[in-house]
Every structure is written in C-alpha cells, then in structure tokens.
C-alpha cells in the first residue's frame, strides 16, 4: 500500500544520502560554508564506506587544516598521497600542514619540492616565504614574498608579513604603508591594526631617544668649547670624545679633536 511505498522511498533516500559520493558532496557544501567540523565528520563517514578514495582524504585534510588540527590534517594528506603520486597541490597542502605544526625545516623542503614541480605556483611561494619569515631568514622571505605578490597582490597575509620584515629592517614608513594596505583590504584585520599602533609607539620612543641624544651632544660640545677656551685641553678633548660617542658623524666634535 501507500505506507509500504513511502517506507521504500524513505529507505532508498536514506541509502542514497549515505553513499560515499553523496557524503563527499555534502561535506564539500559544509566546507564552502566554513562549517569545518561538520565537513570533517561527513568526509570521515565517506571514508568509512570507501577507504581508498584519495579525494576523500584530501578533503578531510582540508577540513582538519581549517580547524587548525594540523597533525591530523597531515595524516589525511599523507593517506591521499599514498593513493595519488606526483600531485603538486597535495604536496603543497602537506607543506602547509607542516608549517602549521611548526616543522619549519620540513615545510621549507616540501615547498621547494612543490616549486621544482610547478615553478609558477604562487601559493607554494607564499608558503615558502612565510616559512623563511618564521625562521628569521628575512632577506629570503622578502624576496619570495615580493615574487608571490606579483601573482596575488591583494593577499593580506603576505602583505602583513612583508610589512613586518620592513619594520624589522628599520623601514618604518614602508612597513606602515603595507599595514595600511592590509586594512584597506581587510578593515577588521586586528594584526595590522596592532602593528600600526606599535609603530606609533616606536616612533614616539625614537623621537624621545633622539631628543635626549641631541641634548647630550649639545651639552658635550658646549662644555668642550668652554674648556678649550679656558685652556683645559685634556678635559676639552674628553668632552669632544663623549660627543663623538653620541654622534660619530658630528663634524664639530671631530674638529674639537684636531
């Protein structure tokens, strides 16, 4: 009767809904909506039914990576790699998981391997640059970031990292310009806002230090001149030497020692 037909339809629907293919499709939908926990559960269910699907492992890795569960993501990517060889995109995912775990040497090597496979792969170049940055290899990081930004010029994460490198190198103006660019792209970027606030404090400190240095320099030069006029040569030279310690570029201090 009708009840039996409805029951059969319901059973058929339930079976279809829980096929590996449908579970993966539902997982992709949750992944796109940034519901990473539900996506991971659906991908795992699909793999429980078909444990040899490389795409299922890769998708599971992506969901776990977004949850910042980097070790589990790496394991999922590696399971996918066992079933698909020579996939540069998968190698790139592995490298990002290694970076997330803090395995910087491994990540660096994997990103370089990806770039040997696909030289024009901006996401791999970005990953290599961020790895160099965390390793403190600022020159290498700057070079890689600038190359990657040629392909993806509005990547806020790379612009932020490049700004930090310029600040570390002493170029506060360029750093601030890059942080401002990040805020133009992403007004809610808390890291960029904090960096700009830190720069304002650093500039104030630098100005205060420079004012104090200038005051000491003036004091030493005036004392040196007074002592020199009164014929106290050795004491005058001592003042000029102190002035040179404050400002090695001071021609007046150098002149006092001639």
PDB file of C-alpha atoms in Angstrom:
ATOM      1  CA  UNK A   1       0.000   0.000   0.000  1.00  0.00           C
ATOM      2  CA  UNK A   2       0.890   3.657   0.304  1.00  0.00           C
ATOM      3  CA  UNK A   3       2.716   3.120   3.618  1.00  0.00           C
ATOM      4  CA  UNK A   4       4.900   0.425   2.123  1.00  0.00           C
ATOM      5  CA  UNK A   5       5.709   2.600  -0.877  1.00  0.00           C
ATOM      6  CA  UNK A   6       6.612   5.528   1.361  1.00  0.00           C
ATOM      7  CA  UNK A   7       8.777   3.285   3.518  1.00  0.00           C
ATOM      8  CA  UNK A   8      10.597   2.002   0.440  1.00  0.00           C
ATOM      9  CA  UNK A   9      11.147   5.556  -0.812  1.00  0.00           C
ATOM     10  CA  UNK A  10      12.468   6.582   2.602  1.00  0.00           C
ATOM     11  CA  UNK A  11      14.844   3.634   2.753  1.00  0.00           C
ATOM     12  CA  UNK A  12      16.044   4.345  -0.777  1.00  0.00           C
ATOM     13  CA  UNK A  13      16.599   8.000   0.055  1.00  0.00           C
ATOM     14  CA  UNK A  14      18.495   7.123   3.223  1.00  0.00           C
ATOM     15  CA  UNK A  15      20.719   4.726   1.305  1.00  0.00           C
ATOM     16  CA  UNK A  16      21.403   7.318  -1.406  1.00  0.00           C
ATOM     17  CA  UNK A  17      22.026  10.039   1.172  1.00  0.00           C
ATOM     18  CA  UNK A  18      24.675   7.912   2.832  1.00  0.00           C
ATOM     19  CA  UNK A  19      26.572   6.794  -0.258  1.00  0.00           C
ATOM     20  CA  UNK A  20      30.260   7.849  -0.252  1.00  0.00           C
ATOM     21  CA  UNK A  21      29.622  10.135  -3.215  1.00  0.00           C
ATOM     22  CA  UNK A  22      26.728  11.938  -1.532  1.00  0.00           C
ATOM     23  CA  UNK A  23      28.590  12.221   1.781  1.00  0.00           C
ATOM     24  CA  UNK A  24      31.523  13.830  -0.034  1.00  0.00           C
ATOM     25  CA  UNK A  25      29.208  16.246  -1.818  1.00  0.00           C
ATOM     26  CA  UNK A  26      27.526  17.216   1.432  1.00  0.00           C
ATOM     27  CA  UNK A  27      30.938  17.631   3.016  1.00  0.00           C
ATOM     28  CA  UNK A  28      32.073  19.934   0.219  1.00  0.00           C
ATOM     29  CA  UNK A  29      28.971  22.057   0.799  1.00  0.00           C
ATOM     30  CA  UNK A  30      29.746  22.352   4.514  1.00  0.00           C
ATOM     31  CA  UNK A  31      33.376  23.139   3.694  1.00  0.00           C
ATOM     32  CA  UNK A  32      32.314  26.003   1.429  1.00  0.00           C
ATOM     33  CA  UNK A  33      30.115  27.335   4.237  1.00  0.00           C
ATOM     34  CA  UNK A  34      33.103  27.126   6.638  1.00  0.00           C
ATOM     35  CA  UNK A  35      31.373  24.547   8.824  1.00  0.00           C
ATOM     36  CA  UNK A  36      34.625  22.649   9.151  1.00  0.00           C
ATOM     37  CA  UNK A  37      33.622  20.326  11.973  1.00  0.00           C
ATOM     38  CA  UNK A  38      30.551  19.029  10.136  1.00  0.00           C
ATOM     39  CA  UNK A  39      32.540  18.785   6.899  1.00  0.00           C
ATOM     40  CA  UNK A  40      35.202  16.675   8.607  1.00  0.00           C
ATOM     41  CA  UNK A  41      32.532  14.335  10.036  1.00  0.00           C
ATOM     42  CA  UNK A  42      30.941  13.862   6.610  1.00  0.00           C
ATOM     43  CA  UNK A  43      34.289  13.219   4.907  1.00  0.00           C
ATOM     44  CA  UNK A  44      35.210  10.703   7.605  1.00  0.00           C
ATOM     45  CA  UNK A  45      31.851   8.919   7.112  1.00  0.00           C
ATOM     46  CA  UNK A  46      32.530   8.739   3.378  1.00  0.00           C
ATOM     47  CA  UNK A  47      35.972   7.249   4.034  1.00  0.00           C
ATOM     48  CA  UNK A  48      34.483   4.714   6.450  1.00  0.00           C
ATOM     49  CA  UNK A  49      32.478   3.439   3.491  1.00  0.00           C
ATOM     50  CA  UNK A  50      35.235   3.814   0.878  1.00  0.00           C
ATOM     51  CA  UNK A  51      38.664   3.950   2.455  1.00  0.00           C
ATOM     52  CA  UNK A  52      40.532   4.036  -0.851  1.00  0.00           C
ATOM     53  CA  UNK A  53      39.244   7.363  -2.151  1.00  0.00           C
ATOM     54  CA  UNK A  54      42.197   9.803  -2.382  1.00  0.00           C
ATOM     55  CA  UNK A  55      39.889  12.805  -2.801  1.00  0.00           C
ATOM     56  CA  UNK A  56      38.127  11.922   0.443  1.00  0.00           C
ATOM     57  CA  UNK A  57      41.396  12.016   2.360  1.00  0.00           C
ATOM     58  CA  UNK A  58      42.393  15.295   0.730  1.00  0.00           C
ATOM     59  CA  UNK A  59      39.055  16.903   1.585  1.00  0.00           C
ATOM     60  CA  UNK A  60      39.270  15.587   5.131  1.00  0.00           C
ATOM     61  CA  UNK A  61      42.743  17.115   5.368  1.00  0.00           C
ATOM     62  CA  UNK A  62      41.417  20.483   4.206  1.00  0.00           C
ATOM     63  CA  UNK A  63      38.641  20.477   6.817  1.00  0.00           C
ATOM     64  CA  UNK A  64      41.048  19.477   9.598  1.00  0.00           C
ATOM     65  CA  UNK A  65      43.585  22.088   8.459  1.00  0.00           C
ATOM     66  CA  UNK A  66      40.935  24.804   8.693  1.00  0.00           C
ATOM     67  CA  UNK A  67      40.198  23.577  12.229  1.00  0.00           C
ATOM     68  CA  UNK A  68      43.935  24.047  12.937  1.00  0.00           C
ATOM     69  CA  UNK A  69      44.273  20.336  13.635  1.00  0.00           C
ATOM     70  CA  UNK A  70      47.488  20.240  11.660  1.00  0.00           C
ATOM     71  CA  UNK A  71      48.805  16.830  12.718  1.00  0.00           C
ATOM     72  CA  UNK A  72      45.553  15.101  11.759  1.00  0.00           C
ATOM     73  CA  UNK A  73      45.404  17.111   8.528  1.00  0.00           C
ATOM     74  CA  UNK A  74      48.928  15.987   7.658  1.00  0.00           C
ATOM     75  CA  UNK A  75      47.993  12.360   8.270  1.00  0.00           C
ATOM     76  CA  UNK A  76      44.947  12.697   5.997  1.00  0.00           C
ATOM     77  CA  UNK A  77      47.019  14.314   3.244  1.00  0.00           C
ATOM     78  CA  UNK A  78      49.616  11.570   3.521  1.00  0.00           C
ATOM     79  CA  UNK A  79      46.892   8.921   3.155  1.00  0.00           C
ATOM     80  CA  UNK A  80      45.771  10.684  -0.013  1.00  0.00           C
ATOM     81  CA  UNK A  81      49.372  10.820  -1.244  1.00  0.00           C
ATOM     82  CA  UNK A  82      49.660   7.045  -0.870  1.00  0.00           C
ATOM     83  CA  UNK A  83      46.916   6.749  -3.461  1.00  0.00           C
ATOM     84  CA  UNK A  84      47.936   9.609  -5.805  1.00  0.00           C
ATOM     85  CA  UNK A  85      51.561  10.274  -6.709  1.00  0.00           C
ATOM     86  CA  UNK A  86      53.148  13.444  -8.060  1.00  0.00           C
ATOM     87  CA  UNK A  87      50.295  15.798  -7.148  1.00  0.00           C
ATOM     88  CA  UNK A  88      51.827  19.252  -6.595  1.00  0.00           C
ATOM     89  CA  UNK A  89      48.670  20.631  -4.977  1.00  0.00           C
ATOM     90  CA  UNK A  90      48.665  17.805  -2.460  1.00  0.00           C
ATOM     91  CA  UNK A  91      52.362  18.324  -1.724  1.00  0.00           C
ATOM     92  CA  UNK A  92      51.558  21.989  -1.152  1.00  0.00           C
ATOM     93  CA  UNK A  93      48.838  21.061   1.344  1.00  0.00           C
ATOM     94  CA  UNK A  94      51.301  18.795   3.150  1.00  0.00           C
ATOM     95  CA  UNK A  95      53.789  21.663   3.349  1.00  0.00           C
ATOM     96  CA  UNK A  96      51.185  23.997   4.861  1.00  0.00           C
ATOM     97  CA  UNK A  97      50.281  21.367   7.461  1.00  0.00           C
ATOM     98  CA  UNK A  98      53.980  21.034   8.328  1.00  0.00           C
ATOM     99  CA  UNK A  99      54.188  24.826   8.626  1.00  0.00           C
ATOM    100  CA  UNK A 100      51.141  24.864  10.887  1.00  0.00           C
ATOM    101  CA  UNK A 101      52.789  22.266  13.122  1.00  0.00           C
ATOM    102  CA  UNK A 102      55.934  24.390  13.338  1.00  0.00           C
ATOM    103  CA  UNK A 103      58.071  21.876  11.431  1.00  0.00           C
ATOM    104  CA  UNK A 104      59.836  24.660   9.560  1.00  0.00           C
ATOM    105  CA  UNK A 105      62.706  22.689   8.023  1.00  0.00           C
ATOM    106  CA  UNK A 106      60.330  20.041   6.676  1.00  0.00           C
ATOM    107  CA  UNK A 107      57.918  22.684   5.393  1.00  0.00           C
ATOM    108  CA  UNK A 108      60.734  24.564   3.659  1.00  0.00           C
ATOM    109  CA  UNK A 109      61.892  21.407   1.896  1.00  0.00           C
ATOM    110  CA  UNK A 110      58.380  20.443   0.820  1.00  0.00           C
ATOM    111  CA  UNK A 111      57.558  23.905  -0.522  1.00  0.00           C
ATOM    112  CA  UNK A 112      60.807  23.875  -2.501  1.00  0.00           C
ATOM    113  CA  UNK A 113      59.892  20.472  -3.927  1.00  0.00           C
ATOM    114  CA  UNK A 114      56.495  21.852  -4.987  1.00  0.00           C
ATOM    115  CA  UNK A 115      58.200  24.775  -6.741  1.00  0.00           C
ATOM    116  CA  UNK A 116      60.518  22.385  -8.561  1.00  0.00           C
ATOM    117  CA  UNK A 117      57.409  20.605  -9.836  1.00  0.00           C
ATOM    118  CA  UNK A 118      55.447  23.798 -10.640  1.00  0.00           C
ATOM    119  CA  UNK A 119      57.725  26.888 -10.626  1.00  0.00           C
ATOM    120  CA  UNK A 120      54.803  29.304 -11.101  1.00  0.00           C
ATOM    121  CA  UNK A 121      52.806  28.242  -8.049  1.00  0.00           C
ATOM    122  CA  UNK A 122      52.133  31.417  -6.009  1.00  0.00           C
ATOM    123  CA  UNK A 123      50.606  29.645  -3.004  1.00  0.00           C
ATOM    124  CA  UNK A 124      53.726  27.487  -2.645  1.00  0.00           C
ATOM    125  CA  UNK A 125      55.949  30.546  -2.967  1.00  0.00           C
ATOM    126  CA  UNK A 126      53.828  32.273  -0.345  1.00  0.00           C
ATOM    127  CA  UNK A 127      54.230  29.263   1.966  1.00  0.00           C
ATOM    128  CA  UNK A 128      57.991  29.215   1.455  1.00  0.00           C
ATOM    129  CA  UNK A 129      58.173  32.947   2.220  1.00  0.00           C
ATOM    130  CA  UNK A 130      56.157  32.542   5.431  1.00  0.00           C
ATOM    131  CA  UNK A 131      58.393  29.636   6.435  1.00  0.00           C
ATOM    132  CA  UNK A 132      61.526  31.726   5.865  1.00  0.00           C
ATOM    133  CA  UNK A 133      59.931  34.546   7.867  1.00  0.00           C
ATOM    134  CA  UNK A 134      59.303  32.270  10.852  1.00  0.00           C
ATOM    135  CA  UNK A 135      62.877  31.000  10.571  1.00  0.00           C
ATOM    136  CA  UNK A 136      64.179  34.573  10.744  1.00  0.00           C
ATOM    137  CA  UNK A 137      65.544  34.417   7.187  1.00  0.00           C
ATOM    138  CA  UNK A 138      64.240  37.881   6.416  1.00  0.00           C
ATOM    139  CA  UNK A 139      66.034  38.538   3.133  1.00  0.00           C
ATOM    140  CA  UNK A 140      64.885  35.240   1.659  1.00  0.00           C
ATOM    141  CA  UNK A 141      61.355  35.828   2.964  1.00  0.00           C
ATOM    142  CA  UNK A 142      61.260  39.311   1.424  1.00  0.00           C
ATOM    143  CA  UNK A 143      62.386  38.024  -1.977  1.00  0.00           C
ATOM    144  CA  UNK A 144      59.823  35.200  -2.002  1.00  0.00           C
ATOM    145  CA  UNK A 145      57.002  37.454  -0.796  1.00  0.00           C
ATOM    146  CA  UNK A 146      57.693  40.034  -3.483  1.00  0.00           C
ATOM    147  CA  UNK A 147      57.703  37.320  -6.148  1.00  0.00           C
ATOM    148  CA  UNK A 148      54.475  35.770  -4.849  1.00  0.00           C
ATOM    149  CA  UNK A 149      52.739  39.154  -4.584  1.00  0.00           C
ATOM    150  CA  UNK A 150      53.264  39.649  -8.305  1.00  0.00           C
ATOM    151  CA  UNK A 151      50.696  36.867  -8.804  1.00  0.00           C
ATOM    152  CA  UNK A 152      48.420  37.555  -5.821  1.00  0.00           C
ATOM    153  CA  UNK A 153      48.927  41.260  -4.992  1.00  0.00           C
ATOM    154  CA  UNK A 154      45.995  41.513  -2.576  1.00  0.00           C
ATOM    155  CA  UNK A 155      46.993  38.705  -0.225  1.00  0.00           C
ATOM    156  CA  UNK A 156      46.654  40.318   3.222  1.00  0.00           C
ATOM    157  CA  UNK A 157      48.717  37.654   4.996  1.00  0.00           C
ATOM    158  CA  UNK A 158      51.702  38.195   2.707  1.00  0.00           C
ATOM    159  CA  UNK A 159      51.403  41.992   2.836  1.00  0.00           C
ATOM    160  CA  UNK A 160      51.353  41.791   6.631  1.00  0.00           C
ATOM    161  CA  UNK A 161      54.449  39.590   6.720  1.00  0.00           C
ATOM    162  CA  UNK A 162      56.273  41.863   4.256  1.00  0.00           C
ATOM    163  CA  UNK A 163      55.380  44.878   6.392  1.00  0.00           C
ATOM    164  CA  UNK A 164      56.854  43.178   9.468  1.00  0.00           C
ATOM    165  CA  UNK A 165      60.069  42.471   7.573  1.00  0.00           C
ATOM    166  CA  UNK A 166      60.407  46.136   6.587  1.00  0.00           C
ATOM    167  CA  UNK A 167      59.876  47.162  10.211  1.00  0.00           C
ATOM    168  CA  UNK A 168      62.486  44.633  11.355  1.00  0.00           C
ATOM    169  CA  UNK A 169      64.847  46.141   8.778  1.00  0.00           C
ATOM    170  CA  UNK A 170      64.229  49.651  10.162  1.00  0.00           C
ATOM    171  CA  UNK A 171      62.000  50.938   7.345  1.00  0.00           C
ATOM    172  CA  UNK A 172      59.019  52.004   9.453  1.00  0.00           C
ATOM    173  CA  UNK A 173      57.385  54.067   6.698  1.00  0.00           C
ATOM    174  CA  UNK A 174      57.251  51.176   4.222  1.00  0.00           C
ATOM    175  CA  UNK A 175      56.044  48.862   6.962  1.00  0.00           C
ATOM    176  CA  UNK A 176      53.234  51.230   7.868  1.00  0.00           C
ATOM    177  CA  UNK A 177      52.255  51.622   4.209  1.00  0.00           C
ATOM    178  CA  UNK A 178      51.898  47.836   3.909  1.00  0.00           C
ATOM    179  CA  UNK A 179      49.901  47.538   7.135  1.00  0.00           C
ATOM    180  CA  UNK A 180      47.595  50.309   5.908  1.00  0.00           C
ATOM    181  CA  UNK A 181      47.173  48.403   2.647  1.00  0.00           C
ATOM    182  CA  UNK A 182      46.146  45.322   4.646  1.00  0.00           C
ATOM    183  CA  UNK A 183      43.485  47.375   6.462  1.00  0.00           C
ATOM    184  CA  UNK A 184      42.232  48.727   3.138  1.00  0.00           C
ATOM    185  CA  UNK A 185      41.718  45.122   2.008  1.00  0.00           C
ATOM    186  CA  UNK A 186      40.514  43.819   5.361  1.00  0.00           C
ATOM    187  CA  UNK A 187      39.283  46.606   7.697  1.00  0.00           C
ATOM    188  CA  UNK A 188      38.833  44.129  10.543  1.00  0.00           C
ATOM    189  CA  UNK A 189      42.398  42.824  10.447  1.00  0.00           C
ATOM    190  CA  UNK A 190      43.437  43.047  14.099  1.00  0.00           C
ATOM    191  CA  UNK A 191      47.086  42.170  13.434  1.00  0.00           C
ATOM    192  CA  UNK A 192      47.550  45.090  11.023  1.00  0.00           C
ATOM    193  CA  UNK A 193      45.835  47.493  13.416  1.00  0.00           C
ATOM    194  CA  UNK A 194      48.085  46.423  16.295  1.00  0.00           C
ATOM    195  CA  UNK A 195      51.177  46.747  14.107  1.00  0.00           C
ATOM    196  CA  UNK A 196      50.247  50.341  13.242  1.00  0.00           C
ATOM    197  CA  UNK A 197      49.701  51.115  16.940  1.00  0.00           C
ATOM    198  CA  UNK A 198      53.093  49.571  17.753  1.00  0.00           C
ATOM    199  CA  UNK A 199      54.709  51.725  15.052  1.00  0.00           C
ATOM    200  CA  UNK A 200      53.210  54.881  16.566  1.00  0.00           C
ATOM    201  CA  UNK A 201      54.694  53.952  19.950  1.00  0.00           C
ATOM    202  CA  UNK A 202      58.042  53.077  18.369  1.00  0.00           C
ATOM    203  CA  UNK A 203      58.170  56.437  16.582  1.00  0.00           C
ATOM    204  CA  UNK A 204      57.452  58.243  19.857  1.00  0.00           C
ATOM    205  CA  UNK A 205      60.231  56.324  21.596  1.00  0.00           C
ATOM    206  CA  UNK A 206      62.651  57.034  18.744  1.00  0.00           C
ATOM    207  CA  UNK A 207      61.825  60.730  18.841  1.00  0.00           C
ATOM    208  CA  UNK A 208      62.351  60.806  22.615  1.00  0.00           C
ATOM    209  CA  UNK A 209      65.671  58.965  22.295  1.00  0.00           C
ATOM    210  CA  UNK A 210      66.805  61.304  19.518  1.00  0.00           C
ATOM    211  CA  UNK A 211      65.852  64.383  21.536  1.00  0.00           C
ATOM    212  CA  UNK A 212      67.817  63.083  24.534  1.00  0.00           C
ATOM    213  CA  UNK A 213      70.814  62.271  22.323  1.00  0.00           C
ATOM    214  CA  UNK A 214      70.737  65.738  20.765  1.00  0.00           C
ATOM    215  CA  UNK A 215      70.606  67.326  24.226  1.00  0.00           C
ATOM    216  CA  UNK A 216      73.632  65.321  25.415  1.00  0.00           C
ATOM    217  CA  UNK A 217      75.540  66.122  22.233  1.00  0.00           C
ATOM    218  CA  UNK A 218      74.871  69.839  22.667  1.00  0.00           C
ATOM    219  CA  UNK A 219      75.949  69.666  26.315  1.00  0.00           C
ATOM    220  CA  UNK A 220      79.251  67.910  25.481  1.00  0.00           C
ATOM    221  CA  UNK A 221      80.044  70.304  22.619  1.00  0.00           C
ATOM    222  CA  UNK A 222      79.353  73.378  24.734  1.00  0.00           C
ATOM    223  CA  UNK A 223      81.442  72.004  27.608  1.00  0.00           C
ATOM    224  CA  UNK A 224      84.264  71.129  25.209  1.00  0.00           C
ATOM    225  CA  UNK A 225      84.268  74.624  23.734  1.00  0.00           C
ATOM    226  CA  UNK A 226      84.271  76.251  27.184  1.00  0.00           C
ATOM    227  CA  UNK A 227      87.134  74.059  28.406  1.00  0.00           C
ATOM    228  CA  UNK A 228      89.095  74.673  25.212  1.00  0.00           C
ATOM    229  CA  UNK A 229      88.777  78.455  25.572  1.00  0.00           C
ATOM    230  CA  UNK A 230      89.951  78.249  29.191  1.00  0.00           C
ATOM    231  CA  UNK A 231      92.993  76.209  28.105  1.00  0.00           C
ATOM    232  CA  UNK A 232      91.942  72.934  29.711  1.00  0.00           C
ATOM    233  CA  UNK A 233      92.869  70.907  26.641  1.00  0.00           C
ATOM    234  CA  UNK A 234      92.707  67.341  28.009  1.00  0.00           C
ATOM    235  CA  UNK A 235      89.312  67.932  29.629  1.00  0.00           C
ATOM    236  CA  UNK A 236      88.053  69.546  26.424  1.00  0.00           C
ATOM    237  CA  UNK A 237      89.193  66.529  24.388  1.00  0.00           C
ATOM    238  CA  UNK A 238      87.360  64.246  26.824  1.00  0.00           C
ATOM    239  CA  UNK A 239      84.133  66.176  26.171  1.00  0.00           C
ATOM    240  CA  UNK A 240      84.608  66.027  22.404  1.00  0.00           C
ATOM    241  CA  UNK A 241      85.204  62.266  22.612  1.00  0.00           C
ATOM    242  CA  UNK A 242      81.930  61.886  24.522  1.00  0.00           C
ATOM    243  CA  UNK A 243      80.274  63.958  21.800  1.00  0.00           C
ATOM    244  CA  UNK A 244      81.664  61.595  19.152  1.00  0.00           C
ATOM    245  CA  UNK A 245      80.312  58.608  21.063  1.00  0.00           C
ATOM    246  CA  UNK A 246      76.861  60.190  20.870  1.00  0.00           C
ATOM    247  CA  UNK A 247      77.188  61.286  17.245  1.00  0.00           C
ATOM    248  CA  UNK A 248      80.117  59.791  15.258  1.00  0.00           C
ATOM    249  CA  UNK A 249      79.000  61.913  12.299  1.00  0.00           C
ATOM    250  CA  UNK A 250      79.441  65.214  14.198  1.00  0.00           C
ATOM    251  CA  UNK A 251      81.951  67.416  12.339  1.00  0.00           C
ATOM    252  CA  UNK A 252      82.054  69.847  15.268  1.00  0.00           C
ATOM    253  CA  UNK A 253      83.130  67.080  17.659  1.00  0.00           C
ATOM    254  CA  UNK A 254      85.767  65.864  15.209  1.00  0.00           C
ATOM    255  CA  UNK A 255      87.016  69.427  14.772  1.00  0.00           C
ATOM    256  CA  UNK A 256      87.495  69.785  18.505  1.00  0.00           C
ATOM    257  CA  UNK A 257      89.968  66.902  18.486  1.00  0.00           C
ATOM    258  CA  UNK A 258      92.145  68.236  15.684  1.00  0.00           C
TER     259      UNK A 258
END
